[in-house]
mmCIF file of N, CA, C and O in Angstrom:
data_model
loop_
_atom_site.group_PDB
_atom_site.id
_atom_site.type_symbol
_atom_site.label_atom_id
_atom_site.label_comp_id
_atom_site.label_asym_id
_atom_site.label_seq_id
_atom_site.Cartn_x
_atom_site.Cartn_y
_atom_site.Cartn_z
ATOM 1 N N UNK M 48 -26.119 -8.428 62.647
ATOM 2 C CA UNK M 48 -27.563 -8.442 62.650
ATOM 3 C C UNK M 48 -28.017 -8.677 64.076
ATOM 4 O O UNK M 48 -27.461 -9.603 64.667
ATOM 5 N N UNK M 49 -29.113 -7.855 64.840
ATOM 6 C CA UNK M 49 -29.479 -8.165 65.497
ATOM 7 C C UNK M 49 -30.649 -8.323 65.725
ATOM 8 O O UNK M 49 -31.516 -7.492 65.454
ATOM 9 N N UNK M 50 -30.919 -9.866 66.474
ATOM 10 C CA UNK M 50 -32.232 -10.420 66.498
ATOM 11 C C UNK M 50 -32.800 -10.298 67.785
ATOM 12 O O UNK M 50 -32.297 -10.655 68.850
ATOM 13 N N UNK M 51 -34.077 -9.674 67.557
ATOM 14 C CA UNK M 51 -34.947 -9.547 68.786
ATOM 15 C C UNK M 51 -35.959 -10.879 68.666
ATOM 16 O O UNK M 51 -36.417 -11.319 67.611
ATOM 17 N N UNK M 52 -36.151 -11.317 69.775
ATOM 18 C CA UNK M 52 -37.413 -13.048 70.098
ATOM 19 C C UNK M 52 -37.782 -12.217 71.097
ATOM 20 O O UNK M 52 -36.841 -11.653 71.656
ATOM 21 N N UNK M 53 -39.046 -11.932 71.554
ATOM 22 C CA UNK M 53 -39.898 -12.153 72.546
ATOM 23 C C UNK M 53 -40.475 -13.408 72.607
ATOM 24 O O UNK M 53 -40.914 -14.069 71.666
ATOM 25 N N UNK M 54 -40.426 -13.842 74.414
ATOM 26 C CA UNK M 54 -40.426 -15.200 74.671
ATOM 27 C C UNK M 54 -41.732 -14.848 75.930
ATOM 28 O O UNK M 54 -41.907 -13.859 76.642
ATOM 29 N N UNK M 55 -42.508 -16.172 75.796
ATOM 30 C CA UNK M 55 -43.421 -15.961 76.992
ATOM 31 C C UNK M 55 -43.405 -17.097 77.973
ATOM 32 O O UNK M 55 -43.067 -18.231 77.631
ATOM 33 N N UNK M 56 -43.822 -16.745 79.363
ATOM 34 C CA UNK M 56 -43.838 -18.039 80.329
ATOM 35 C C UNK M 56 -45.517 -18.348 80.139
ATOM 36 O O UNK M 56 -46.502 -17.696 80.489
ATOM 37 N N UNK M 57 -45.381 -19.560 79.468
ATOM 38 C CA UNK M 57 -46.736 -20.029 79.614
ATOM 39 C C UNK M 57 -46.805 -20.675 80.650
ATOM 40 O O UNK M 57 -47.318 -21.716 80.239
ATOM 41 N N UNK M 58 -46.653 -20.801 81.706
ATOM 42 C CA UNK M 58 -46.422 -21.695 83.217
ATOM 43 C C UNK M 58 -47.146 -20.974 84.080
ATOM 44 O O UNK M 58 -47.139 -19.744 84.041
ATOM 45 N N UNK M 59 -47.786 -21.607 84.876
ATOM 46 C CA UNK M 59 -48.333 -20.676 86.399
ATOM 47 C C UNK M 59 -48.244 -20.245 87.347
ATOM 48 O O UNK M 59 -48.988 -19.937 88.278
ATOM 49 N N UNK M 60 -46.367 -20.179 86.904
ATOM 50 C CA UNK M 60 -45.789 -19.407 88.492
ATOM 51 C C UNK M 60 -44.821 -18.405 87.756
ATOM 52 O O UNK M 60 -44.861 -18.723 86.567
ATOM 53 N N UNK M 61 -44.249 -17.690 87.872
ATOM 54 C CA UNK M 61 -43.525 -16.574 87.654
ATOM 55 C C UNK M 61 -41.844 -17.676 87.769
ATOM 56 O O UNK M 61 -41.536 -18.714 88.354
ATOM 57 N N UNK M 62 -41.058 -16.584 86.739
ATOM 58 C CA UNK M 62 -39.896 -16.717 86.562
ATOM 59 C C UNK M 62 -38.569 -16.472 87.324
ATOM 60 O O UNK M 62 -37.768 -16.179 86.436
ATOM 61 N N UNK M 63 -38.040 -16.448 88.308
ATOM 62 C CA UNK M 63 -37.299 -15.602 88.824
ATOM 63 C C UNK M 63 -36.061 -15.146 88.081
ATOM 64 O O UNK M 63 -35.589 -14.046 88.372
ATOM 65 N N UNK M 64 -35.465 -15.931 87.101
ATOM 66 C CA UNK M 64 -34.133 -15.189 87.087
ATOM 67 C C UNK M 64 -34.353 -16.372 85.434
ATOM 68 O O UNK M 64 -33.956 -17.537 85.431
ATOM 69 N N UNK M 65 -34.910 -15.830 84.445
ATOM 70 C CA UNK M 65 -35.034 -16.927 83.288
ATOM 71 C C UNK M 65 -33.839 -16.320 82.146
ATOM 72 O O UNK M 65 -33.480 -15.151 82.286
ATOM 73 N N UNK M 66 -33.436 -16.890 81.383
ATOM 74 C CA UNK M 66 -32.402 -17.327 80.382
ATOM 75 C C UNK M 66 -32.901 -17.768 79.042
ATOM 76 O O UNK M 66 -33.525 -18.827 78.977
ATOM 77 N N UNK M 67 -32.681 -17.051 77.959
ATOM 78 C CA UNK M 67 -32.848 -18.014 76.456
ATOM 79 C C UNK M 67 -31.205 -18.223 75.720
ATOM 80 O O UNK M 67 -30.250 -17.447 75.736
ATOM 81 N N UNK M 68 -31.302 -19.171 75.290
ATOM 82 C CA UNK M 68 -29.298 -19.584 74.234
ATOM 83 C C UNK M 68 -30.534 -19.406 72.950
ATOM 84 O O UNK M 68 -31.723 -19.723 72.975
ATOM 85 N N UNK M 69 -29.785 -18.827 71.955
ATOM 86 C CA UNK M 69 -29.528 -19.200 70.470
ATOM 87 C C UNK M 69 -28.230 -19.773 69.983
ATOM 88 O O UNK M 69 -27.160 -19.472 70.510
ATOM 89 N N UNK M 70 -28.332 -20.586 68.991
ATOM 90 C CA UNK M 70 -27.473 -21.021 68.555
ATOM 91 C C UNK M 70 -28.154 -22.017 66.978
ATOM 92 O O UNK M 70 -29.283 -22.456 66.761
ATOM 93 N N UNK M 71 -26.830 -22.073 66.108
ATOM 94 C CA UNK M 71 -27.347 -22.334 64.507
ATOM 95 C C UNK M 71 -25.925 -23.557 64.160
ATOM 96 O O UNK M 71 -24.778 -23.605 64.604
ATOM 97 N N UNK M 72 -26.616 -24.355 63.257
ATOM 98 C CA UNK M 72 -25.709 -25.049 62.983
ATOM 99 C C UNK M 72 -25.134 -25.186 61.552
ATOM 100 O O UNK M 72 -24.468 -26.071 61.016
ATOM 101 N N UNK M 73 -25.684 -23.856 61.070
ATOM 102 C CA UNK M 73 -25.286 -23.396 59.735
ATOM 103 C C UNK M 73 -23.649 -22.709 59.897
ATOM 104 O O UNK M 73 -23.476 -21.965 60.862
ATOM 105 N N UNK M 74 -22.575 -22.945 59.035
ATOM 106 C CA UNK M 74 -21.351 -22.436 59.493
ATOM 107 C C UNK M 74 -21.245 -20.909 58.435
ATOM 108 O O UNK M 74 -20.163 -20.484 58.029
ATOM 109 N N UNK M 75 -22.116 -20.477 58.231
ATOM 110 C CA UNK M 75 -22.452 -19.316 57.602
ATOM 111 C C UNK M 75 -22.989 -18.092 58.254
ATOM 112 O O UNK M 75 -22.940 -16.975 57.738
ATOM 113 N N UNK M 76 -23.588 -18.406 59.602
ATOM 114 C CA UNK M 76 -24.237 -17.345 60.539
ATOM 115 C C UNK M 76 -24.033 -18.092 61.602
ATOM 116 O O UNK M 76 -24.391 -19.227 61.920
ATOM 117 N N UNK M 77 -23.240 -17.064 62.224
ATOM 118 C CA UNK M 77 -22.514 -17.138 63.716
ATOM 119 C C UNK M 77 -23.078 -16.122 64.419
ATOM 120 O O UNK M 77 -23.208 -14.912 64.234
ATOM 121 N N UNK M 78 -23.497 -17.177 65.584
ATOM 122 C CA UNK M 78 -24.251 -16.684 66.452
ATOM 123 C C UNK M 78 -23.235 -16.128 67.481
ATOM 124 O O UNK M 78 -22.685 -16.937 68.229
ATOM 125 N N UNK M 79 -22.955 -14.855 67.572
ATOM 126 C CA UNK M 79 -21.838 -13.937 68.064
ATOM 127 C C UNK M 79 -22.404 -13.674 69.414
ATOM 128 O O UNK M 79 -21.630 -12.821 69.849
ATOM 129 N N UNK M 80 -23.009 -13.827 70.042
ATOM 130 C CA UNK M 80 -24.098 -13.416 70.913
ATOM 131 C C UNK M 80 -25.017 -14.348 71.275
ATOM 132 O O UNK M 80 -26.062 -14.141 70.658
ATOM 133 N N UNK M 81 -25.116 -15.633 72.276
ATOM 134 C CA UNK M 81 -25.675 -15.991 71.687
ATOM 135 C C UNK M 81 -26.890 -16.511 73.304
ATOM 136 O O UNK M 81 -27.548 -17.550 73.237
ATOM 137 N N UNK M 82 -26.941 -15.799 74.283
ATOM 138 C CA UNK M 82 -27.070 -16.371 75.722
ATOM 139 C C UNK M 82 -27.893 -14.589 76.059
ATOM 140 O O UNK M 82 -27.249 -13.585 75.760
ATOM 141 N N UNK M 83 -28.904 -14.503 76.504
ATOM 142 C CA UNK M 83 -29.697 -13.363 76.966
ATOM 143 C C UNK M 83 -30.147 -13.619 78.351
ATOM 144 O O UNK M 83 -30.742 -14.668 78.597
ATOM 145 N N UNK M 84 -29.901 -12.710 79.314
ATOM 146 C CA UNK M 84 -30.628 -12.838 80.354
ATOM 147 C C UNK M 84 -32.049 -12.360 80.471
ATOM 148 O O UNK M 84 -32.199 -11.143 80.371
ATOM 149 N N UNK M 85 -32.945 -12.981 80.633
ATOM 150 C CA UNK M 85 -34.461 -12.491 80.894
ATOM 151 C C UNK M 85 -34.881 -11.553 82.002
ATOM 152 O O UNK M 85 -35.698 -10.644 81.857
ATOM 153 N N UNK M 86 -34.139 -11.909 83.320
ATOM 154 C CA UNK M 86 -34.650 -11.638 84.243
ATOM 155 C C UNK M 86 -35.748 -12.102 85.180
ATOM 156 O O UNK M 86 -35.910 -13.323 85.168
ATOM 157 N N UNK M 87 -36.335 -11.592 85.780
ATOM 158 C CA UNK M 87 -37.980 -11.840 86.149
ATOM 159 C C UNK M 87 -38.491 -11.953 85.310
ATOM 160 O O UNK M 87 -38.173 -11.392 84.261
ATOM 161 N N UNK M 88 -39.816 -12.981 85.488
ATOM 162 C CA UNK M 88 -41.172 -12.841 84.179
ATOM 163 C C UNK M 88 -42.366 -13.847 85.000
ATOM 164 O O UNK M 88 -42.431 -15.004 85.416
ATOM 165 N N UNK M 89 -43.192 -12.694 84.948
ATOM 166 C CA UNK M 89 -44.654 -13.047 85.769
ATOM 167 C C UNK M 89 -44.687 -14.124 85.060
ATOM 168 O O UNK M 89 -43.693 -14.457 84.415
ATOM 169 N N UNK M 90 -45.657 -14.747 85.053
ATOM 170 C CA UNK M 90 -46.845 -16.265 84.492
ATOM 171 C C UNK M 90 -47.647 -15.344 83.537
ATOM 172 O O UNK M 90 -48.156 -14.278 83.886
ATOM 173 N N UNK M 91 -47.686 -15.724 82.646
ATOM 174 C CA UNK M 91 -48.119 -15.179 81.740
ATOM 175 C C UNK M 91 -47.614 -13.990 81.015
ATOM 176 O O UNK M 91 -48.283 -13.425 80.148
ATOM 177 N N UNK M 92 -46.342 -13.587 81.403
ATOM 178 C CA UNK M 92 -45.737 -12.785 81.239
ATOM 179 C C UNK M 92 -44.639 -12.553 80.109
ATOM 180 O O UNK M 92 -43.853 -13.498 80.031
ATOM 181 N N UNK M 93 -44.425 -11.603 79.293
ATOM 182 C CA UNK M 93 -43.161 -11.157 78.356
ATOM 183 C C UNK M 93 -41.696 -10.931 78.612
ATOM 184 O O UNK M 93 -41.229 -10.214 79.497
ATOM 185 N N UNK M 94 -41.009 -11.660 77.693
ATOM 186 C CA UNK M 94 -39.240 -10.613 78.310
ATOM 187 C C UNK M 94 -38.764 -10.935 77.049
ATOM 188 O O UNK M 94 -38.769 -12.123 76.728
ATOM 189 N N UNK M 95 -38.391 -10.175 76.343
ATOM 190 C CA UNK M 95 -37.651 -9.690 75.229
ATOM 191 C C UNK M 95 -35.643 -10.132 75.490
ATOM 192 O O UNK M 95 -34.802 -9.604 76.217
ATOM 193 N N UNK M 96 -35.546 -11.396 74.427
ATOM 194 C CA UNK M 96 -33.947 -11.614 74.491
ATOM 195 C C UNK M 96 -33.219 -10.433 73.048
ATOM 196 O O UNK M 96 -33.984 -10.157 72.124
ATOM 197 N N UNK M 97 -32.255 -10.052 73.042
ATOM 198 C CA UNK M 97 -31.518 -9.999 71.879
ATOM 199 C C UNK M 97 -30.751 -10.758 71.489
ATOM 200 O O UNK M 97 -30.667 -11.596 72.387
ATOM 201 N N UNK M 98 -29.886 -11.122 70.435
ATOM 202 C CA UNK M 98 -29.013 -11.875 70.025
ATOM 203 C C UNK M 98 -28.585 -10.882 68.814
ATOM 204 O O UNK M 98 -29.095 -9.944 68.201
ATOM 205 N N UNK M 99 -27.240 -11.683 68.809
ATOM 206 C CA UNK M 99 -26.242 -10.634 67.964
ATOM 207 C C UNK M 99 -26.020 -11.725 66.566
ATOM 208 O O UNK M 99 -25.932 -12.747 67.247
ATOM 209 N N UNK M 100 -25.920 -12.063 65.611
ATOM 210 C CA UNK M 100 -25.777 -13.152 64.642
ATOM 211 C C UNK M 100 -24.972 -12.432 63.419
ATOM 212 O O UNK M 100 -25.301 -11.371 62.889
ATOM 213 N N UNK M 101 -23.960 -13.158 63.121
ATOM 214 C CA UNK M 101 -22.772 -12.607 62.028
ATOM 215 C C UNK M 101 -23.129 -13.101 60.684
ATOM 216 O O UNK M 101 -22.171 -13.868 60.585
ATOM 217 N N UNK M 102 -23.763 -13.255 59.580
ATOM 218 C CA UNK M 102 -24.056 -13.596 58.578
ATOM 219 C C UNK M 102 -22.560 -13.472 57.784
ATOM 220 O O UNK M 102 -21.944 -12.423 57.595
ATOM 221 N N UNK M 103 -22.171 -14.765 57.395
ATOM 222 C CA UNK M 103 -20.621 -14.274 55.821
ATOM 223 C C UNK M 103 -20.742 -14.104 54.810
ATOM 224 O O UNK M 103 -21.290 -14.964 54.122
ATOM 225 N N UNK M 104 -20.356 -13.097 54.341
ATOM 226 C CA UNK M 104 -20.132 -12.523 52.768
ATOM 227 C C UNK M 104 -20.421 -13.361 51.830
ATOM 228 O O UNK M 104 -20.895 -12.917 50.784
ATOM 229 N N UNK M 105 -20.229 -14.584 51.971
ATOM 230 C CA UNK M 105 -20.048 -16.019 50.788
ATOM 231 C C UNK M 105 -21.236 -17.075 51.514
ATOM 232 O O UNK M 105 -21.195 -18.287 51.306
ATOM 233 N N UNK M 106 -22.157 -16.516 52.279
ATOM 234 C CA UNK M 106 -23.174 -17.120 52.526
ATOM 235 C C UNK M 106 -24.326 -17.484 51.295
ATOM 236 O O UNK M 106 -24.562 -16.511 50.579
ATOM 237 N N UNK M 107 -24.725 -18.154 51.108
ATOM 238 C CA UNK M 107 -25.765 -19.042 50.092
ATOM 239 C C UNK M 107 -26.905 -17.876 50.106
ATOM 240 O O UNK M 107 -27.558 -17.474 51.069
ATOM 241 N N UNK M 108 -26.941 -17.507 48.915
ATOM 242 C CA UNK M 108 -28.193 -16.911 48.584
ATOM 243 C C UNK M 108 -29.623 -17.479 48.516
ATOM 244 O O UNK M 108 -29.775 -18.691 48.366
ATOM 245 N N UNK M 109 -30.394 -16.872 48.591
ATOM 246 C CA UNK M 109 -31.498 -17.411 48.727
ATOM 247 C C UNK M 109 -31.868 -18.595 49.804
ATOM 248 O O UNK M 109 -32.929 -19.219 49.802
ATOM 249 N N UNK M 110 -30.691 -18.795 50.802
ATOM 250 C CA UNK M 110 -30.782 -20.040 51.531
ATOM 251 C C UNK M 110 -31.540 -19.248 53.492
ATOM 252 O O UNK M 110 -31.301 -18.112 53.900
ATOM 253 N N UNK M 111 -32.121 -19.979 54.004
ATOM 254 C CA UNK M 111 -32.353 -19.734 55.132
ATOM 255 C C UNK M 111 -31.175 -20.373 56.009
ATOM 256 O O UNK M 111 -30.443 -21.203 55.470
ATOM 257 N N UNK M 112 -30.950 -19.974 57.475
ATOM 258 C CA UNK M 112 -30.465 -20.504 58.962
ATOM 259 C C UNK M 112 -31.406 -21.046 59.449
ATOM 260 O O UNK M 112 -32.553 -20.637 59.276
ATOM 261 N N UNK M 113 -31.035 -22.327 60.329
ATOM 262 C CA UNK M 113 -31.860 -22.947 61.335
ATOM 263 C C UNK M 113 -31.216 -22.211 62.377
ATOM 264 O O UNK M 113 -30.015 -21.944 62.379
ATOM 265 N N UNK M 114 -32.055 -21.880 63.284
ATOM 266 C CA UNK M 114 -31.523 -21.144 64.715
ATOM 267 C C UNK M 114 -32.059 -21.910 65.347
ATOM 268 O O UNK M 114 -32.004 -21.846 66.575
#
């Protein structure tokens, strides 16, 4: 599964080189992927992370992940 987060700098200076981690402490979805580089990002600005997340076969139905 892959998860797209768009993340914003609410701050008033620009980003130079920004970073998001995911990570879950459910042992059912493994976060396979779990570190995105942002890049640049103006002040006020968008940058789109992906993450890659492994869901198991014998995972709990009806149950949510904390990410």
């Amino acid at each position: 599964l892959d998860l797209q987060v768009t993340l914003r700098n609410n701050g008033a200076n620009a980003v130079s080189s920004g970073a998001a981690v995911l990570s879950s402490p459910a042992v059912w979805a493994a976060v396979q992927s779990g570190t995105a580089s942002l890049g640049a990002v103006a002040a006020g600005g968008t940058a789109v992370a992906t993450f890659r997340v492994a869901v198991a076969a014998d995972a709990p139905g009806g149950d949510s992940a904390a990410l």
